[in-house]
PDB file of C-alpha atoms in Angstrom:
ATOM      1  CA  MET A  10       0.010  -0.139  -0.204  1.00  0.00           C
ATOM      2  CA  GLY A  11       1.755   3.415  -1.168  1.00  0.00           C
ATOM      3  CA  GLU A  12       5.293   3.467  -2.376  1.00  0.00           C
ATOM      4  CA  ARG A  13       7.818   1.385  -0.321  1.00  0.00           C
ATOM      5  CA  LEU A  14       9.821   3.449   2.391  1.00  0.00           C
ATOM      6  CA  PRO A  15      13.469   4.105   1.731  1.00  0.00           C
ATOM      7  CA  PRO A  16      15.948   2.709   4.597  1.00  0.00           C
ATOM      8  CA  PRO A  17      16.573   5.408   7.497  1.00  0.00           C
ATOM      9  CA  LEU A  18      20.099   6.063   5.734  1.00  0.00           C
ATOM     10  CA  PRO A  19      20.537   8.346   3.665  1.00  0.00           C
ATOM     11  CA  PRO A  20      17.534  10.902   5.225  1.00  0.00           C
ATOM     12  CA  VAL A  21      13.963  10.714   3.919  1.00  0.00           C
ATOM     13  CA  LYS A  22      11.941  13.912   3.097  1.00  0.00           C
ATOM     14  CA  GLY A  23       8.334  13.848   2.587  1.00  0.00           C
ATOM     15  CA  GLU A  24       5.930  16.345   2.852  1.00  0.00           C
ATOM     16  CA  GLY A  25       2.278  16.136   3.989  1.00  0.00           C
ATOM     17  CA  ILE A  26       2.391  13.073   6.068  1.00  0.00           C
ATOM     18  CA  GLY A  27      -0.874  11.641   6.838  1.00  0.00           C
ATOM     19  CA  ARG A  28      -2.829   8.453   6.500  1.00  0.00           C
ATOM     20  CA  GLY A  29      -1.676   6.351   3.597  1.00  0.00           C
ATOM     21  CA  THR A  30       0.758   8.872   2.364  1.00  0.00           C
ATOM     22  CA  GLY A  31       4.239   8.222   1.303  1.00  0.00           C
ATOM     23  CA  ALA A  32       8.063   9.411   1.478  1.00  0.00           C
ATOM     24  CA  ASN A  33      11.071  10.409  -0.768  1.00  0.00           C
ATOM     25  CA  ARG A  34      14.491  10.972  -0.311  1.00  0.00           C
ATOM     26  CA  SER A  35      16.079  13.890   0.755  1.00  0.00           C
ATOM     27  CA  SER A  36      19.510  15.684   1.450  1.00  0.00           C
ATOM     28  CA  TYR A  37      18.050  16.123   5.057  1.00  0.00           C
ATOM     29  CA  LEU A  38      20.631  16.034   7.496  1.00  0.00           C
ATOM     30  CA  GLY A  39      21.098  14.516  10.837  1.00  0.00           C
ATOM     31  CA  TYR A  40      23.425  12.093  13.016  1.00  0.00           C
ATOM     32  CA  ASN A  41      22.534   9.613  15.402  1.00  0.00           C
ATOM     33  CA  ARG A  42      25.284  10.776  17.483  1.00  0.00           C
ATOM     34  CA  ALA A  43      23.555  14.334  17.617  1.00  0.00           C
ATOM     35  CA  MET A  44      21.325  13.501  20.548  1.00  0.00           C
ATOM     36  CA  SER A  45      20.447  11.067  23.413  1.00  0.00           C
ATOM     37  CA  LYS A  46      17.018  11.847  23.484  1.00  0.00           C
ATOM     38  CA  THR A  47      14.642   8.984  23.187  1.00  0.00           C
ATOM     39  CA  ILE A  48      11.068   9.372  21.477  1.00  0.00           C
ATOM     40  CA  LEU A  49       8.363   7.242  21.911  1.00  0.00           C
ATOM     41  CA  VAL A  50       5.627   7.517  18.379  1.00  0.00           C
ATOM     42  CA  VAL A  51       2.403   5.994  19.202  1.00  0.00           C
ATOM     43  CA  ASP A  52       0.358   5.122  16.330  1.00  0.00           C
ATOM     44  CA  ASP A  53      -1.466   2.461  14.377  1.00  0.00           C
ATOM     45  CA  GLU A  54      -0.373   3.357  10.826  1.00  0.00           C
ATOM     46  CA  PRO A  55       2.789   1.407  10.174  1.00  0.00           C
ATOM     47  CA  HIS A  56       3.639   3.176   7.152  1.00  0.00           C
ATOM     48  CA  LEU A  57       3.450   6.683   9.146  1.00  0.00           C
ATOM     49  CA  VAL A  58       5.123   5.455  12.127  1.00  0.00           C
ATOM     50  CA  ALA A  59       8.165   4.184  10.016  1.00  0.00           C
ATOM     51  CA  THR A  60       8.439   7.630   8.342  1.00  0.00           C
ATOM     52  CA  VAL A  61       8.389   9.654  11.439  1.00  0.00           C
ATOM     53  CA  LYS A  62      10.717   7.119  12.846  1.00  0.00           C
ATOM     54  CA  ALA A  63      13.213   7.752  10.091  1.00  0.00           C
ATOM     55  CA  TYR A  64      13.270  11.147  10.224  1.00  0.00           C
ATOM     56  CA  LEU A  65      13.404  11.450  13.899  1.00  0.00           C
ATOM     57  CA  GLU A  66      16.363   9.031  13.869  1.00  0.00           C
ATOM     58  CA  ASN A  67      17.821  10.986  11.089  1.00  0.00           C
ATOM     59  CA  ALA A  68      17.723  13.704  13.624  1.00  0.00           C
ATOM     60  CA  GLY A  69      19.660  12.114  16.041  1.00  0.00           C
ATOM     61  CA  TYR A  70      17.075  10.755  18.479  1.00  0.00           C
ATOM     62  CA  ARG A  71      16.620   7.032  19.392  1.00  0.00           C
ATOM     63  CA  VAL A  72      13.109   6.168  18.936  1.00  0.00           C
ATOM     64  CA  VAL A  73      10.819   3.358  20.199  1.00  0.00           C
ATOM     65  CA  THR A  74       7.296   2.752  18.994  1.00  0.00           C
ATOM     66  CA  ALA A  75       4.047   1.333  20.183  1.00  0.00           C
ATOM     67  CA  PRO A  76       0.652   0.781  17.670  1.00  0.00           C
ATOM     68  CA  ASN A  77      -1.914   1.840  20.709  1.00  0.00           C
ATOM     69  CA  GLY A  78      -2.128   3.871  23.784  1.00  0.00           C
ATOM     70  CA  LEU A  79      -2.063   0.295  25.899  1.00  0.00           C
ATOM     71  CA  GLN A  80       0.977  -0.985  24.322  1.00  0.00           C
ATOM     72  CA  ALA A  81       2.587   2.663  24.735  1.00  0.00           C
ATOM     73  CA  LEU A  82       2.115   2.624  28.518  1.00  0.00           C
ATOM     74  CA  PHE A  83       4.285  -0.405  28.766  1.00  0.00           C
ATOM     75  CA  VAL A  84       6.936   0.795  26.499  1.00  0.00           C
ATOM     76  CA  ALA A  85       6.798   4.413  28.435  1.00  0.00           C
ATOM     77  CA  ARG A  86       7.084   2.531  31.585  1.00  0.00           C
ATOM     78  CA  HIS A  87      10.347   0.644  30.549  1.00  0.00           C
ATOM     79  CA  GLU A  88      11.985   3.261  28.045  1.00  0.00           C
ATOM     80  CA  LYS A  89      11.226   6.217  30.034  1.00  0.00           C
ATOM     81  CA  PRO A  90      10.968   8.446  27.014  1.00  0.00           C
ATOM     82  CA  ASP A  91      12.012  12.056  26.915  1.00  0.00           C
ATOM     83  CA  LEU A  92       9.131  13.190  24.307  1.00  0.00           C
ATOM     84  CA  ILE A  93       5.755  11.050  23.044  1.00  0.00           C
ATOM     85  CA  VAL A  94       4.515  11.814  19.796  1.00  0.00           C
ATOM     86  CA  LEU A  95       0.887  10.691  19.949  1.00  0.00           C
ATOM     87  CA  ASP A  96      -1.894   9.570  17.768  1.00  0.00           C
ATOM     88  CA  LEU A  97      -5.523  10.223  19.170  1.00  0.00           C
ATOM     89  CA  MET A  98      -7.805   7.959  17.345  1.00  0.00           C
ATOM     90  CA  MET A  99      -5.952   4.568  17.846  1.00  0.00           C
ATOM     91  CA  PRO A 100      -7.913   0.625  18.706  1.00  0.00           C
ATOM     92  CA  GLU A 101      -7.533  -0.655  22.421  1.00  0.00           C
ATOM     93  CA  MET A 102      -6.813   2.376  23.831  1.00  0.00           C
ATOM     94  CA  ASP A 103      -6.828   6.172  22.247  1.00  0.00           C
ATOM     95  CA  GLY A 104      -4.515   8.831  23.021  1.00  0.00           C
ATOM     96  CA  TRP A 105      -6.973  10.907  25.248  1.00  0.00           C
ATOM     97  CA  GLU A 106      -6.794   7.780  27.304  1.00  0.00           C
ATOM     98  CA  PHE A 107      -3.492   7.528  27.635  1.00  0.00           C
ATOM     99  CA  THR A 108      -2.455  10.811  28.079  1.00  0.00           C
ATOM    100  CA  ARG A 109      -4.954  10.790  31.194  1.00  0.00           C
ATOM    101  CA  LEU A 110      -3.137   7.644  32.572  1.00  0.00           C
ATOM    102  CA  PHE A 111       0.420   8.581  31.631  1.00  0.00           C
ATOM    103  CA  ARG A 112       0.234  12.226  33.376  1.00  0.00           C
ATOM    104  CA  ARG A 113      -0.588  10.396  36.804  1.00  0.00           C
ATOM    105  CA  GLU A 114       3.313   8.737  36.114  1.00  0.00           C
ATOM    106  CA  SER A 115       5.013  11.122  34.234  1.00  0.00           C
ATOM    107  CA  ASP A 116       5.549  14.720  32.983  1.00  0.00           C
ATOM    108  CA  ALA A 117       7.385  13.782  29.670  1.00  0.00           C
ATOM    109  CA  PRO A 118       6.326  16.305  26.948  1.00  0.00           C
ATOM    110  CA  ILE A 119       3.842  14.992  24.873  1.00  0.00           C
ATOM    111  CA  ILE A 120       2.987  16.008  20.888  1.00  0.00           C
ATOM    112  CA  MET A 121      -0.474  15.053  19.768  1.00  0.00           C
ATOM    113  CA  LEU A 122      -1.374  13.849  16.136  1.00  0.00           C
ATOM    114  CA  THR A 123      -4.503  13.656  14.457  1.00  0.00           C
ATOM    115  CA  ALA A 124      -6.605  14.152  11.649  1.00  0.00           C
ATOM    116  CA  ARG A 125      -9.096  15.639  13.640  1.00  0.00           C
ATOM    117  CA  VAL A 126      -9.457  19.941  13.752  1.00  0.00           C
ATOM    118  CA  GLU A 127     -11.730  21.258  15.966  1.00  0.00           C
ATOM    119  CA  ASP A 128     -10.900  23.220  18.219  1.00  0.00           C
ATOM    120  CA  THR A 129     -12.787  21.639  21.096  1.00  0.00           C
ATOM    121  CA  ASP A 130     -10.353  18.373  20.579  1.00  0.00           C
ATOM    122  CA  LYS A 131      -7.441  20.325  20.639  1.00  0.00           C
ATOM    123  CA  VAL A 132      -8.086  22.337  23.861  1.00  0.00           C
ATOM    124  CA  LEU A 133      -9.253  19.018  25.622  1.00  0.00           C
ATOM    125  CA  GLY A 134      -5.833  17.707  24.856  1.00  0.00           C
ATOM    126  CA  LEU A 135      -3.732  20.488  26.106  1.00  0.00           C
ATOM    127  CA  GLU A 136      -6.404  20.228  29.210  1.00  0.00           C
ATOM    128  CA  LEU A 137      -5.164  16.701  29.374  1.00  0.00           C
ATOM    129  CA  GLY A 138      -1.287  17.307  29.910  1.00  0.00           C
ATOM    130  CA  ALA A 139      -0.457  17.599  26.123  1.00  0.00           C
ATOM    131  CA  ASP A 140       2.403  20.241  25.075  1.00  0.00           C
ATOM    132  CA  ASP A 141       1.728  20.396  21.382  1.00  0.00           C
ATOM    133  CA  TYR A 142      -1.014  19.506  18.487  1.00  0.00           C
ATOM    134  CA  VAL A 143      -0.204  18.628  15.016  1.00  0.00           C
ATOM    135  CA  THR A 144      -2.976  18.081  12.515  1.00  0.00           C
ATOM    136  CA  LYS A 145      -2.483  15.488  10.060  1.00  0.00           C
ATOM    137  CA  PRO A 146      -1.408  15.818   6.942  1.00  0.00           C
ATOM    138  CA  PHE A 147       1.682  17.048   8.322  1.00  0.00           C
ATOM    139  CA  SER A 148       5.278  18.038   7.186  1.00  0.00           C
ATOM    140  CA  PRO A 149       7.864  15.606   9.006  1.00  0.00           C
ATOM    141  CA  ARG A 150      10.583  18.371   8.689  1.00  0.00           C
ATOM    142  CA  GLU A 151       8.166  20.697  10.547  1.00  0.00           C
ATOM    143  CA  LEU A 152       7.134  17.705  13.545  1.00  0.00           C
ATOM    144  CA  VAL A 153      10.783  17.343  14.022  1.00  0.00           C
ATOM    145  CA  ALA A 154      11.648  21.033  14.214  1.00  0.00           C
ATOM    146  CA  ARG A 155       8.432  21.022  16.896  1.00  0.00           C
ATOM    147  CA  VAL A 156       9.823  17.838  18.836  1.00  0.00           C
ATOM    148  CA  ARG A 157      13.223  20.239  19.250  1.00  0.00           C
ATOM    149  CA  ALA A 158      11.214  23.076  19.937  1.00  0.00           C
ATOM    150  CA  VAL A 159       9.274  21.328  22.896  1.00  0.00           C
ATOM    151  CA  LEU A 160      12.503  19.432  24.226  1.00  0.00           C
ATOM    152  CA  ARG A 161      14.097  22.765  24.323  1.00  0.00           C
ATOM    153  CA  ARG A 162      11.363  24.518  26.290  1.00  0.00           C
ATOM    154  CA  THR A 163      10.556  21.688  28.912  1.00  0.00           C
ATOM    155  CA  SER A 164      14.491  20.741  29.299  1.00  0.00           C
ATOM    156  CA  VAL A 165      16.238  22.290  31.994  1.00  0.00           C
ATOM    157  CA  GLU A 166      20.052  22.788  30.970  1.00  0.00           C
ATOM    158  CA  PRO A 167      22.737  22.294  33.765  1.00  0.00           C
ATOM    159  CA  ALA A 168      24.374  25.521  34.583  1.00  0.00           C
ATOM    160  CA  LEU A 169      27.497  26.292  33.028  1.00  0.00           C
ATOM    161  CA  PRO A 170      30.370  27.643  34.215  1.00  0.00           C
ATOM    162  CA  ASP A 171      30.743  31.520  34.001  1.00  0.00           C
ATOM    163  CA  ILE A 172      34.780  31.386  32.759  1.00  0.00           C
ATOM    164  CA  LEU A 173      35.168  28.492  30.370  1.00  0.00           C
ATOM    165  CA  ARG A 174      39.048  27.611  29.726  1.00  0.00           C
ATOM    166  CA  ALA A 175      40.493  25.474  27.081  1.00  0.00           C
ATOM    167  CA  GLY A 176      43.941  25.519  25.415  1.00  0.00           C
ATOM    168  CA  GLY A 177      44.998  28.977  25.228  1.00  0.00           C
ATOM    169  CA  ILE A 178      41.453  30.374  25.338  1.00  0.00           C
ATOM    170  CA  VAL A 179      39.780  31.923  28.172  1.00  0.00           C
ATOM    171  CA  LEU A 180      36.200  32.810  27.618  1.00  0.00           C
ATOM    172  CA  ASN A 181      34.302  34.904  30.012  1.00  0.00           C
ATOM    173  CA  ARG A 182      30.440  34.503  29.739  1.00  0.00           C
ATOM    174  CA  SER A 183      29.418  37.276  31.863  1.00  0.00           C
ATOM    175  CA  ALA A 184      31.492  40.089  30.484  1.00  0.00           C
ATOM    176  CA  HIS A 185      31.058  38.450  26.928  1.00  0.00           C
ATOM    177  CA  THR A 186      34.939  38.658  26.498  1.00  0.00           C
ATOM    178  CA  VAL A 187      37.576  36.618  24.907  1.00  0.00           C
ATOM    179  CA  THR A 188      41.475  36.108  25.211  1.00  0.00           C
ATOM    180  CA  VAL A 189      43.739  33.955  22.998  1.00  0.00           C
ATOM    181  CA  GLU A 190      47.051  33.526  25.014  1.00  0.00           C
ATOM    182  CA  GLY A 191      46.312  36.918  26.987  1.00  0.00           C
ATOM    183  CA  ARG A 192      45.309  38.725  23.726  1.00  0.00           C
ATOM    184  CA  PRO A 193      41.933  40.427  23.689  1.00  0.00           C
ATOM    185  CA  VAL A 194      39.655  38.918  20.531  1.00  0.00           C
ATOM    186  CA  ASP A 195      36.498  40.779  19.549  1.00  0.00           C
ATOM    187  CA  LEU A 196      33.840  38.335  18.371  1.00  0.00           C
ATOM    188  CA  THR A 197      30.491  38.644  17.014  1.00  0.00           C
ATOM    189  CA  PRO A 198      27.615  37.704  18.958  1.00  0.00           C
ATOM    190  CA  THR A 199      27.308  34.486  16.633  1.00  0.00           C
ATOM    191  CA  GLU A 200      30.844  33.707  16.845  1.00  0.00           C
ATOM    192  CA  PHE A 201      30.757  34.147  20.792  1.00  0.00           C
ATOM    193  CA  ASP A 202      27.745  31.586  20.991  1.00  0.00           C
ATOM    194  CA  LEU A 203      29.975  29.228  18.870  1.00  0.00           C
ATOM    195  CA  LEU A 204      32.828  29.459  20.691  1.00  0.00           C
ATOM    196  CA  ALA A 205      31.185  28.579  24.448  1.00  0.00           C
ATOM    197  CA  THR A 206      29.430  25.741  22.477  1.00  0.00           C
ATOM    198  CA  PHE A 207      32.478  24.011  21.787  1.00  0.00           C
ATOM    199  CA  MET A 208      34.418  24.851  24.762  1.00  0.00           C
ATOM    200  CA  SER A 209      31.990  23.655  26.956  1.00  0.00           C
ATOM    201  CA  GLU A 210      32.336  20.047  25.611  1.00  0.00           C
ATOM    202  CA  PRO A 211      36.046  20.008  24.318  1.00  0.00           C
ATOM    203  CA  GLY A 212      36.073  16.585  21.719  1.00  0.00           C
ATOM    204  CA  ARG A 213      32.467  16.419  21.027  1.00  0.00           C
ATOM    205  CA  ALA A 214      31.897  16.345  17.080  1.00  0.00           C
ATOM    206  CA  PHE A 215      28.932  18.769  16.535  1.00  0.00           C
ATOM    207  CA  THR A 216      27.143  18.539  13.386  1.00  0.00           C
ATOM    208  CA  ARG A 217      26.217  21.578  11.759  1.00  0.00           C
ATOM    209  CA  LEU A 218      22.467  21.320  12.349  1.00  0.00           C
ATOM    210  CA  GLU A 219      23.379  21.297  16.086  1.00  0.00           C
ATOM    211  CA  LEU A 220      25.532  24.204  16.009  1.00  0.00           C
ATOM    212  CA  LEU A 221      22.569  25.963  14.367  1.00  0.00           C
ATOM    213  CA  GLU A 222      20.364  25.481  16.299  1.00  0.00           C
ATOM    214  CA  ARG A 223      22.505  26.161  19.353  1.00  0.00           C
ATOM    215  CA  VAL A 224      23.348  29.864  18.313  1.00  0.00           C
ATOM    216  CA  GLN A 225      20.351  30.398  16.325  1.00  0.00           C
ATOM    217  CA  GLY A 226      17.590  28.717  17.829  1.00  0.00           C
ATOM    218  CA  VAL A 227      16.751  26.981  14.689  1.00  0.00           C
ATOM    219  CA  SER A 228      18.247  23.977  12.108  1.00  0.00           C
ATOM    220  CA  TYR A 229      16.383  23.567   8.818  1.00  0.00           C
ATOM    221  CA  GLU A 230      17.401  22.427   5.948  1.00  0.00           C
ATOM    222  CA  GLY A 231      19.412  24.463   3.397  1.00  0.00           C
ATOM    223  CA  TYR A 232      20.544  26.842   5.991  1.00  0.00           C
ATOM    224  CA  GLU A 233      23.357  24.818   7.974  1.00  0.00           C
ATOM    225  CA  ARG A 234      25.862  25.820   5.818  1.00  0.00           C
ATOM    226  CA  THR A 235      25.823  29.338   7.412  1.00  0.00           C
ATOM    227  CA  ILE A 236      27.836  27.879   9.958  1.00  0.00           C
ATOM    228  CA  ASP A 237      30.978  27.089   7.637  1.00  0.00           C
ATOM    229  CA  ALA A 238      30.634  31.075   7.202  1.00  0.00           C
ATOM    230  CA  HIS A 239      30.892  31.845  10.707  1.00  0.00           C
ATOM    231  CA  ILE A 240      33.773  29.098  11.720  1.00  0.00           C
ATOM    232  CA  LYS A 241      35.823  30.506   8.750  1.00  0.00           C
ATOM    233  CA  ASN A 242      35.924  33.752  10.603  1.00  0.00           C
ATOM    234  CA  LEU A 243      35.991  32.348  13.853  1.00  0.00           C
ATOM    235  CA  ARG A 244      39.153  30.631  13.009  1.00  0.00           C
ATOM    236  CA  ALA A 245      40.426  33.515  11.580  1.00  0.00           C
ATOM    237  CA  LYS A 246      40.319  35.272  14.792  1.00  0.00           C
ATOM    238  CA  ILE A 247      41.532  32.591  17.348  1.00  0.00           C
ATOM    239  CA  GLU A 248      43.676  30.238  15.492  1.00  0.00           C
ATOM    240  CA  PRO A 249      47.477  30.851  15.008  1.00  0.00           C
ATOM    241  CA  ASP A 250      47.144  29.735  11.772  1.00  0.00           C
ATOM    242  CA  PRO A 251      43.577  29.375   9.884  1.00  0.00           C
ATOM    243  CA  LYS A 252      44.650  27.195   7.354  1.00  0.00           C
ATOM    244  CA  SER A 253      45.775  24.473   9.865  1.00  0.00           C
ATOM    245  CA  PRO A 254      43.466  24.827  12.515  1.00  0.00           C
ATOM    246  CA  ARG A 255      44.710  24.062  16.208  1.00  0.00           C
ATOM    247  CA  TYR A 256      41.552  24.448  17.888  1.00  0.00           C
ATOM    248  CA  ILE A 257      38.296  24.076  15.774  1.00  0.00           C
ATOM    249  CA  THR A 258      39.049  21.178  13.351  1.00  0.00           C
ATOM    250  CA  THR A 259      36.348  19.913  10.675  1.00  0.00           C
ATOM    251  CA  VAL A 260      35.353  16.221  11.442  1.00  0.00           C
ATOM    252  CA  TYR A 261      34.401  15.125   8.263  1.00  0.00           C
ATOM    253  CA  GLY A 262      31.001  13.906   6.959  1.00  0.00           C
ATOM    254  CA  VAL A 263      29.858  15.380  10.652  1.00  0.00           C
ATOM    255  CA  GLY A 264      30.889  18.663  11.394  1.00  0.00           C
ATOM    256  CA  TYR A 265      33.595  20.376  13.514  1.00  0.00           C
ATOM    257  CA  ARG A 266      34.967  19.674  16.932  1.00  0.00           C
ATOM    258  CA  PHE A 267      37.009  21.865  19.389  1.00  0.00           C
ATOM    259  CA  GLU A 268      40.486  20.243  20.373  1.00  0.00           C
ATOM    260  CA  GLY A 269      41.539  22.538  23.057  1.00  0.00           C
ATOM    261  CA  ASP A 270      42.579  20.389  26.222  1.00  0.00           C
ATOM    262  CA  HIS A 271      39.931  21.863  29.197  1.00  0.00           C
ATOM    263  CA  GLU A 272      40.905  23.416  31.909  1.00  0.00           C
ATOM    264  CA  PRO A 273      39.258  23.778  35.668  1.00  0.00           C
TER     265      PRO A 273
END
């Protein structure tokens, strides 16, 4: 029924996903190493579940699935998902009843999926504890963006130290200053945020989409290459030799990594 789904990698593209729709290939970028969040997708349409799962995995999430609310309760208790993408109209146990029961056990955010468009349904879902609402048919890229936004809105990030030191670089977050080997360096706000992101996790490989989301709050296809221009400018300001970077190195096929040794 419908066209055959492509494998999860390379990434897939599909606009207007709903019941019985298909998916095509795309250049949408994402890597399994990007995040460690677990997403539970609950829907009784196998084709839709496979497509949403592929997109979320390509965006770096770990994905588990269930075909109805009853099984989703068992999966949620075992997997402890960070977010749930939940269909409303399902056999055995619908999304309404799942949300009512699940909210007794967890406050993990829920994004509801449904073909119903009545405002009363949306209001009821939100009153039961849903955090967002997506009406079918929908764009899978929009759903991924909503997942990111809800996680960002509901997550409590650990406090970062005010002063970051790595290699010969010292970054003061509150004063918004940077020195390299004792030399003051003027950075744009985007360059400063990029450097702070790198220095907060030395040795970690960041994808362009991750960096774009960290510094601009968005991570849509087609914009990730703007990071390359910011990296080029940042290297010109902090590297002894920008053509042979010491601090910000390229991780081919992934993105960039900060190589400075972290100092407490």
